[in-house]
Coordinates of C-alpha atoms in Angstrom, one line a residue:
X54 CA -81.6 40.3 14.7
X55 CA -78.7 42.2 16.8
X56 CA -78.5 39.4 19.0
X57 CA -78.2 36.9 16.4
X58 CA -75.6 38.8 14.6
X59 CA -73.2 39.1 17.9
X60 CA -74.1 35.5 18.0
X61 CA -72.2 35.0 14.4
X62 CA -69.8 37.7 14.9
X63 CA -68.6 35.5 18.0
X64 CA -68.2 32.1 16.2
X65 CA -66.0 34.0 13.5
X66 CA -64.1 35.3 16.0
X67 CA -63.5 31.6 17.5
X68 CA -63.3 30.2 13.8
X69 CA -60.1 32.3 13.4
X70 CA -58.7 31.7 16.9
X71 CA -58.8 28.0 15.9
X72 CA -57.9 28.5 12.7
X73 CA -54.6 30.2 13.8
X74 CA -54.1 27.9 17.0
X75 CA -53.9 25.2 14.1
X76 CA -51.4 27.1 11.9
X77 CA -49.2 27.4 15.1
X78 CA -49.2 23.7 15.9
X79 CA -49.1 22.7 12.6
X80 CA -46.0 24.9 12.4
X81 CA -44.5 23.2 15.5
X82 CA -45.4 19.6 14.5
X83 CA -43.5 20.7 11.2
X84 CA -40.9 22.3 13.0
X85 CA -40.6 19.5 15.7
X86 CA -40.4 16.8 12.7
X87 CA -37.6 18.3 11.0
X88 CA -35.4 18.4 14.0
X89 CA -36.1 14.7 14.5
X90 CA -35.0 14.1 11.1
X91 CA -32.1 16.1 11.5
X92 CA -31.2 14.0 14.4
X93 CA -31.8 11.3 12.8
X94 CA -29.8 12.0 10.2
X95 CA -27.0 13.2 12.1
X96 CA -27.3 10.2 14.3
X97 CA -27.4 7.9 11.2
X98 CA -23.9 9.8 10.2
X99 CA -22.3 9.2 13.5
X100 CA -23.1 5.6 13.6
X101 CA -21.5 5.3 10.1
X102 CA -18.2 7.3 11.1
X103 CA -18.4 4.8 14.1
X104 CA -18.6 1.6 12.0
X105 CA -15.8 2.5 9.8
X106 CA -13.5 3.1 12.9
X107 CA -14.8 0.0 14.4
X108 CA -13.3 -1.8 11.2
X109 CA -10.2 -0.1 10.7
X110 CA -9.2 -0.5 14.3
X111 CA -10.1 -4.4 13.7
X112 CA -7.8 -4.8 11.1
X113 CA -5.3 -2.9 13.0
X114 CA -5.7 -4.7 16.3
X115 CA -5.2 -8.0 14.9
X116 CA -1.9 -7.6 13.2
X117 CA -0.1 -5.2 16.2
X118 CA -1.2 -8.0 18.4
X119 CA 0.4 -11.4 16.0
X120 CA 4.0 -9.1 15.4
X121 CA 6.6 -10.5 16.3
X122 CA 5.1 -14.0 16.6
X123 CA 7.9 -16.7 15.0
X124 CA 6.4 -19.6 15.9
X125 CA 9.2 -22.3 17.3
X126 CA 12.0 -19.6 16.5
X127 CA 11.1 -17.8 19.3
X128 CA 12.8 -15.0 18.4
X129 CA 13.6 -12.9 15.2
X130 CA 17.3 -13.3 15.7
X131 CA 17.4 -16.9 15.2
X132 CA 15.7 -16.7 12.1
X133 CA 18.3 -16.6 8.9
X134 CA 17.6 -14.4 5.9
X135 CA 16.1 -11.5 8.2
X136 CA 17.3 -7.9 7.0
X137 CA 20.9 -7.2 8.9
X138 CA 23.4 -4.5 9.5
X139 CA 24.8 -3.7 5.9
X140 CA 22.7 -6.5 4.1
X141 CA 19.1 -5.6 3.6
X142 CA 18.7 -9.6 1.9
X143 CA 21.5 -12.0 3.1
X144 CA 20.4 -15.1 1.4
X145 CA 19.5 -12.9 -1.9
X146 CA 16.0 -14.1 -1.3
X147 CA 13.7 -13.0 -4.3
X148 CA 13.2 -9.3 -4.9
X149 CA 9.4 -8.2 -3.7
X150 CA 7.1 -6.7 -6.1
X151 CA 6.2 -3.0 -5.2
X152 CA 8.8 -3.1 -2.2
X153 CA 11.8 -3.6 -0.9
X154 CA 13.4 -6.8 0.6
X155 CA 13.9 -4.7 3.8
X156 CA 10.8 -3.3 4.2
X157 CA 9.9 -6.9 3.8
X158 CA 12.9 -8.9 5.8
X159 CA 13.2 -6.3 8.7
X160 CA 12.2 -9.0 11.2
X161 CA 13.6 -7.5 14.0
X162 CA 11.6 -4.9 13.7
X163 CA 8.4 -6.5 14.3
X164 CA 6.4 -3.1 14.4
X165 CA 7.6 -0.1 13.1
X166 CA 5.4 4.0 12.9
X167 CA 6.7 6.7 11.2
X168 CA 5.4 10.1 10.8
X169 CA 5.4 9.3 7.1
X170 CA 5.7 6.3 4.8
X171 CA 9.1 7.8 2.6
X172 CA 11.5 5.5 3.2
X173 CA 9.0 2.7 2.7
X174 CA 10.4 3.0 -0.7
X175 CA 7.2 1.6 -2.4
X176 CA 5.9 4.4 -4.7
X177 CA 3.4 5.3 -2.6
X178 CA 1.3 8.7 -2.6
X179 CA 0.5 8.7 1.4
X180 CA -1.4 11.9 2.5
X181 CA 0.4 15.0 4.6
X182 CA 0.4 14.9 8.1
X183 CA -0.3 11.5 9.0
X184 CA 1.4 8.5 10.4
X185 CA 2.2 4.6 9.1
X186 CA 2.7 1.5 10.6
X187 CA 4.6 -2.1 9.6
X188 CA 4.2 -4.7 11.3
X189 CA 6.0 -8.5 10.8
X190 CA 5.3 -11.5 11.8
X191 CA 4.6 -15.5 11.1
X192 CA 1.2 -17.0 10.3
X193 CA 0.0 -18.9 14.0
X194 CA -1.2 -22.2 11.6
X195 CA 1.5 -24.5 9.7
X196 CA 1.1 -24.2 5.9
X197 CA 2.3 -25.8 3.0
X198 CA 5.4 -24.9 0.5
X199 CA 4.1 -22.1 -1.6
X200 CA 6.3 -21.3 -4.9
X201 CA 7.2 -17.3 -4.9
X202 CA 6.0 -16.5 -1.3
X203 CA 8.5 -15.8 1.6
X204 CA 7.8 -18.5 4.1
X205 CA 9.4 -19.4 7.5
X206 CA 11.2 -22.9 8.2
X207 CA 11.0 -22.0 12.3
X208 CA 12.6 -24.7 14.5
X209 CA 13.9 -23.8 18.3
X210 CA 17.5 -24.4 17.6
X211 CA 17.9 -21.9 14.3
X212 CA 15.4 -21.0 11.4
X213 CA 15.0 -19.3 7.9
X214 CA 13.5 -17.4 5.4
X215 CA 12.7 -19.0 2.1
X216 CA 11.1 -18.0 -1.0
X217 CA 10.5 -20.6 -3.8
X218 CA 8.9 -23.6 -1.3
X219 CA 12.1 -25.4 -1.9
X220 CA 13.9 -26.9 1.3
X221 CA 17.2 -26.0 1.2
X222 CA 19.8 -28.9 1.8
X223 CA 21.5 -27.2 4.3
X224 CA 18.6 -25.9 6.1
X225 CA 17.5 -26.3 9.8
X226 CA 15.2 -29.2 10.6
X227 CA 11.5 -29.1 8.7
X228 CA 9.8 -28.5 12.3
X229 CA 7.3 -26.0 11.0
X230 CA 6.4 -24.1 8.0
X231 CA 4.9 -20.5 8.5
X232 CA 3.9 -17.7 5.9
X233 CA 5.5 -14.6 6.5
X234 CA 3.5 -11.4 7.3
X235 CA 4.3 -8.4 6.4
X236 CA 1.7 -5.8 6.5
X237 CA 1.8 -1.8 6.0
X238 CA -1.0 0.7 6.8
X239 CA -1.2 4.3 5.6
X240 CA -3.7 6.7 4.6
X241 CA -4.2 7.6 1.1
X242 CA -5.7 10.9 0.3
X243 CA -8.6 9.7 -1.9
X244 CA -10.5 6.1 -2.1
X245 CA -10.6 4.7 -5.5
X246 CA -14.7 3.8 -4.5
X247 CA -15.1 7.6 -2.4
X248 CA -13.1 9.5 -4.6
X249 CA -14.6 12.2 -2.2
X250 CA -13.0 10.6 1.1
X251 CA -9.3 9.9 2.8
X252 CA -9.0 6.6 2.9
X253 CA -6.9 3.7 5.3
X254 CA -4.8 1.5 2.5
X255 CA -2.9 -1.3 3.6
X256 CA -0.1 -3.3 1.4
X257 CA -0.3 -6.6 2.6
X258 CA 2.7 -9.2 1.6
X259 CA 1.8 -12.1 -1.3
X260 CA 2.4 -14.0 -4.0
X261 CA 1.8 -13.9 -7.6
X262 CA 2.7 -16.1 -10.2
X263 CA 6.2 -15.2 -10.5
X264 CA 7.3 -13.6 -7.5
X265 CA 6.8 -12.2 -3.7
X266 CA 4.3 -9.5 -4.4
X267 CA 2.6 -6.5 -2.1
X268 CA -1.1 -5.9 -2.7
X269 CA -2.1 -2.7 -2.0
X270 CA -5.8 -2.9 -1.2
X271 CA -8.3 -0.3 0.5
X272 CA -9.3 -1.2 4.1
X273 CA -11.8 1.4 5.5
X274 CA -12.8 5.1 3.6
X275 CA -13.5 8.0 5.7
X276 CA -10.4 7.8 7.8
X277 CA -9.4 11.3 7.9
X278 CA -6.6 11.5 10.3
X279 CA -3.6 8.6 12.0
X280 CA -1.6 9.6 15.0
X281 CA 0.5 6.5 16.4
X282 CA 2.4 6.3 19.6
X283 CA 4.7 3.9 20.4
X284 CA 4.3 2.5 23.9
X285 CA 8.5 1.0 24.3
X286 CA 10.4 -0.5 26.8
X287 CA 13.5 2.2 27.5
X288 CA 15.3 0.0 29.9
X289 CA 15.1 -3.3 29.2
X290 CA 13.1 -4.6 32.1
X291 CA 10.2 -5.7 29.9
X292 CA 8.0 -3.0 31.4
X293 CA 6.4 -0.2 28.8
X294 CA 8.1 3.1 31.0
X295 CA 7.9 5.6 28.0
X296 CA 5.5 6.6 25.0
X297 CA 6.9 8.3 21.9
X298 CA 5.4 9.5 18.6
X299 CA 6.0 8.4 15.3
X300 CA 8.5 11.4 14.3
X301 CA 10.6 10.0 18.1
X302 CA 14.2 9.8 16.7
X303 CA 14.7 7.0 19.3
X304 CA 12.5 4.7 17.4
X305 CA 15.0 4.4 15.0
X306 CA 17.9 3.3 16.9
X307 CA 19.1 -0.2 17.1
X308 CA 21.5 -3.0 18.4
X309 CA 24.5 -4.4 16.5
X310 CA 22.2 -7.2 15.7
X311 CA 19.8 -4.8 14.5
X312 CA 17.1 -5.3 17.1
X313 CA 15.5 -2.0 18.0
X314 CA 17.1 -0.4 21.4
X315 CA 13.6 0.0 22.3
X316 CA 10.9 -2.7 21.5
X317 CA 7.5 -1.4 21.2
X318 CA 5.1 -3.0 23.3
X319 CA 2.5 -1.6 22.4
X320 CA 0.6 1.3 20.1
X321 CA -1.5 4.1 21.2
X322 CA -3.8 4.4 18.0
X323 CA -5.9 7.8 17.5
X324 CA -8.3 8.1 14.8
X325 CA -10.3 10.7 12.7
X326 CA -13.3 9.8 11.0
X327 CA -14.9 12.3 8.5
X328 CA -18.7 12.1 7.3
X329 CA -19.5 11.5 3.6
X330 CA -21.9 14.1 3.8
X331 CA -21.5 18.2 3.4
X332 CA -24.2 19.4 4.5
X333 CA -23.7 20.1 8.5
X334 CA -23.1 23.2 9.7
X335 CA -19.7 24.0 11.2
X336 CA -18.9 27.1 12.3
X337 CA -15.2 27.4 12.3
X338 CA -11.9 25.6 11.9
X339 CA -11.9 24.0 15.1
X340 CA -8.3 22.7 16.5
X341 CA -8.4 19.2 17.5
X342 CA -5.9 17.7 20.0
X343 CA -5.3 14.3 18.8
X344 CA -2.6 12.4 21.2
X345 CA -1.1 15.9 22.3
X346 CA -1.1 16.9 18.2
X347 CA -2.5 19.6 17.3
X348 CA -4.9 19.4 13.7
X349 CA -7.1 21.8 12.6
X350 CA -10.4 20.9 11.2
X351 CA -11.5 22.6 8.2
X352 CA -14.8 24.2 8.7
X353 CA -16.0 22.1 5.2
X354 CA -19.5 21.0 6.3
X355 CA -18.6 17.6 7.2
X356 CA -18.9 15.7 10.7
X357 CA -16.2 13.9 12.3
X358 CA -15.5 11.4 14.7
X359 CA -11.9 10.9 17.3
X360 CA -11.9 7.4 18.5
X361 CA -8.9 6.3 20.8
X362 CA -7.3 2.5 21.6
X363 CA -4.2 1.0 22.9
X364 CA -3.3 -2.4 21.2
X365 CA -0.9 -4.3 22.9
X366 CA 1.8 -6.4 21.0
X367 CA 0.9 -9.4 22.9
X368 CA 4.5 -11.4 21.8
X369 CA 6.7 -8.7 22.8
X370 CA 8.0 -9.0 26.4
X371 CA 5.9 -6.7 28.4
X372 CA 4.1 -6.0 31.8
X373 CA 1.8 -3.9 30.9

């Protein structure tokens, strides 16, 4: 009987052992599982914040890269009804919708940052502490006469703006017919489909039934943050020897002709993308250095994402 009972007593003992062996592997199965969600989940976020980049620096690559394209004109100067010294609309070319006529016929200004969008003078609501971009240019494919869009007549000898698809008698020859692009990126503080999340807006140049109009359409939520730099040519040599920011004073300087003293060449683009999500842990503010600018990151639960790119303005004049 004694020995049987030590023999019980024994597999008790080793019952328990199991029993709790179990309840510790469970517990790290459980444990190891929830971290691989987490990752997971985090990884899921990352690749979303990614995605959005990926598409807003799409939209912004392809029009930095067409400004400044005039098709046979060449050049911005030979085109008539372009913004000038003392005359914002020289041919008194229809009044945009939502804009000015210089923020529309600035064509020697093919690309354009600011730190803000204020003397866009389009009633926008931009948000603090980030920058815009124009940029101007003529569609690469011939199109046909479109009533109440501003179109370019481009020839090699001399060129013009016009607005109604009517030819104008005294107009240069009908070599080509171009659409006019005008195109103007900010970020607004809230998306009207995320009304939790910053959002990159673009008004983009059109036409409505009765008049040149600018459409101001949503291009990519979650963009959080937009620091330009300007990569220009200082000396005229067609090489980019200096990089300013947006707020650069220099930027705004400009010819008698009103041609930019210093044609951009190119834009340094620097990007903050913000997870939808609240839920991750941050511990702090943490100060970011975006393009030698300083931002603080609220500590708000949310992941975020820097992505960097240089976008050449491939018809400027440039050796990049």
């Amino acid at each position: 009987m004694i020995a049987v009972r030590a023999e019980r007593g024994l597999t008790l003992i080793e019952l328990l052992i199991a029993m709790t062996i179990g309840i510790i592997i469970t517990g790290t199965i459980a444990q190891a599982l929830a971290l691989s969600s987490a990752h997971f989940r985090r990884s899921q976020a990352l690749a979303q914040m990614q995605e959005q980049a990926d598409v807003a620096l799409q939209f912004l690559a392809e029009d930095i890269r067409h400004a400044g394209h005039w098709g046979l004109a060449g050049d911005a100067a030979l085109v008539a009804g372009r913004s000038i010294s003392g005359d914002d609309n020289p041919l008194t070319l229809q009044q945009p919708a939502r804009c000015s006529a210089q923020f529309a016929l600035n064509l020697a200004h093919p690309v354009e940052v600011a730190a803000d969008t204020a003397r866009w003078a389009c009633g926008l609501a931009p948000d603090t502490g980030n920058d815009s971009l124009v940029v101007r240019y003529a569609s690469t494919d011939t199109v046909a006469a479109q009533p109440h869009r501003l179109q370019v007549i481009a020839s090699p000898n001399a060129s013009r703006v016009i607005d109604n698809g009517d030819y104008p008698l005294t107009g240069p020859p009908l070599t080509e017919l171009l659409n006019l692009h005008v195109r103007g990126y900010y970020i607004a503080p809230r998306s009207s489909l995320f009304p939790e999340q910053p959002v990159l807006r673009r008004l983009t140049l059109s036409a409505l039934s009765t008049r040149p109009t600018f459409i101001d359409e949503e291009i990519s939520a979650g963009v959080e943050r937009l620091v330009l730099r300007a990569a220009v040519d200082s000396t005229g040599d067609g090489f980019a020897d200096l990089t300013l920011s947006a707020n650069d004073p220099r930027l705004a300087q400009f010819d008698a002709n009103g041609a930019p003293l210093m044609p951009v060449l190119g834009i340094h683009v620097t990007m903050v993308n913000r997870s939808a999500d609240t839920h991750w842990r941050t511990p702090a503010p943490q100060q970011l250095s975006l393009a030698g600018r300083a931002w603080m990151a609220p500590a708000d639960g949310r992941l975020r994402f820097v992505s960097e790119q240089f976008i050449p303005v491939h018809n400027a004049m440039r050796a990049l």
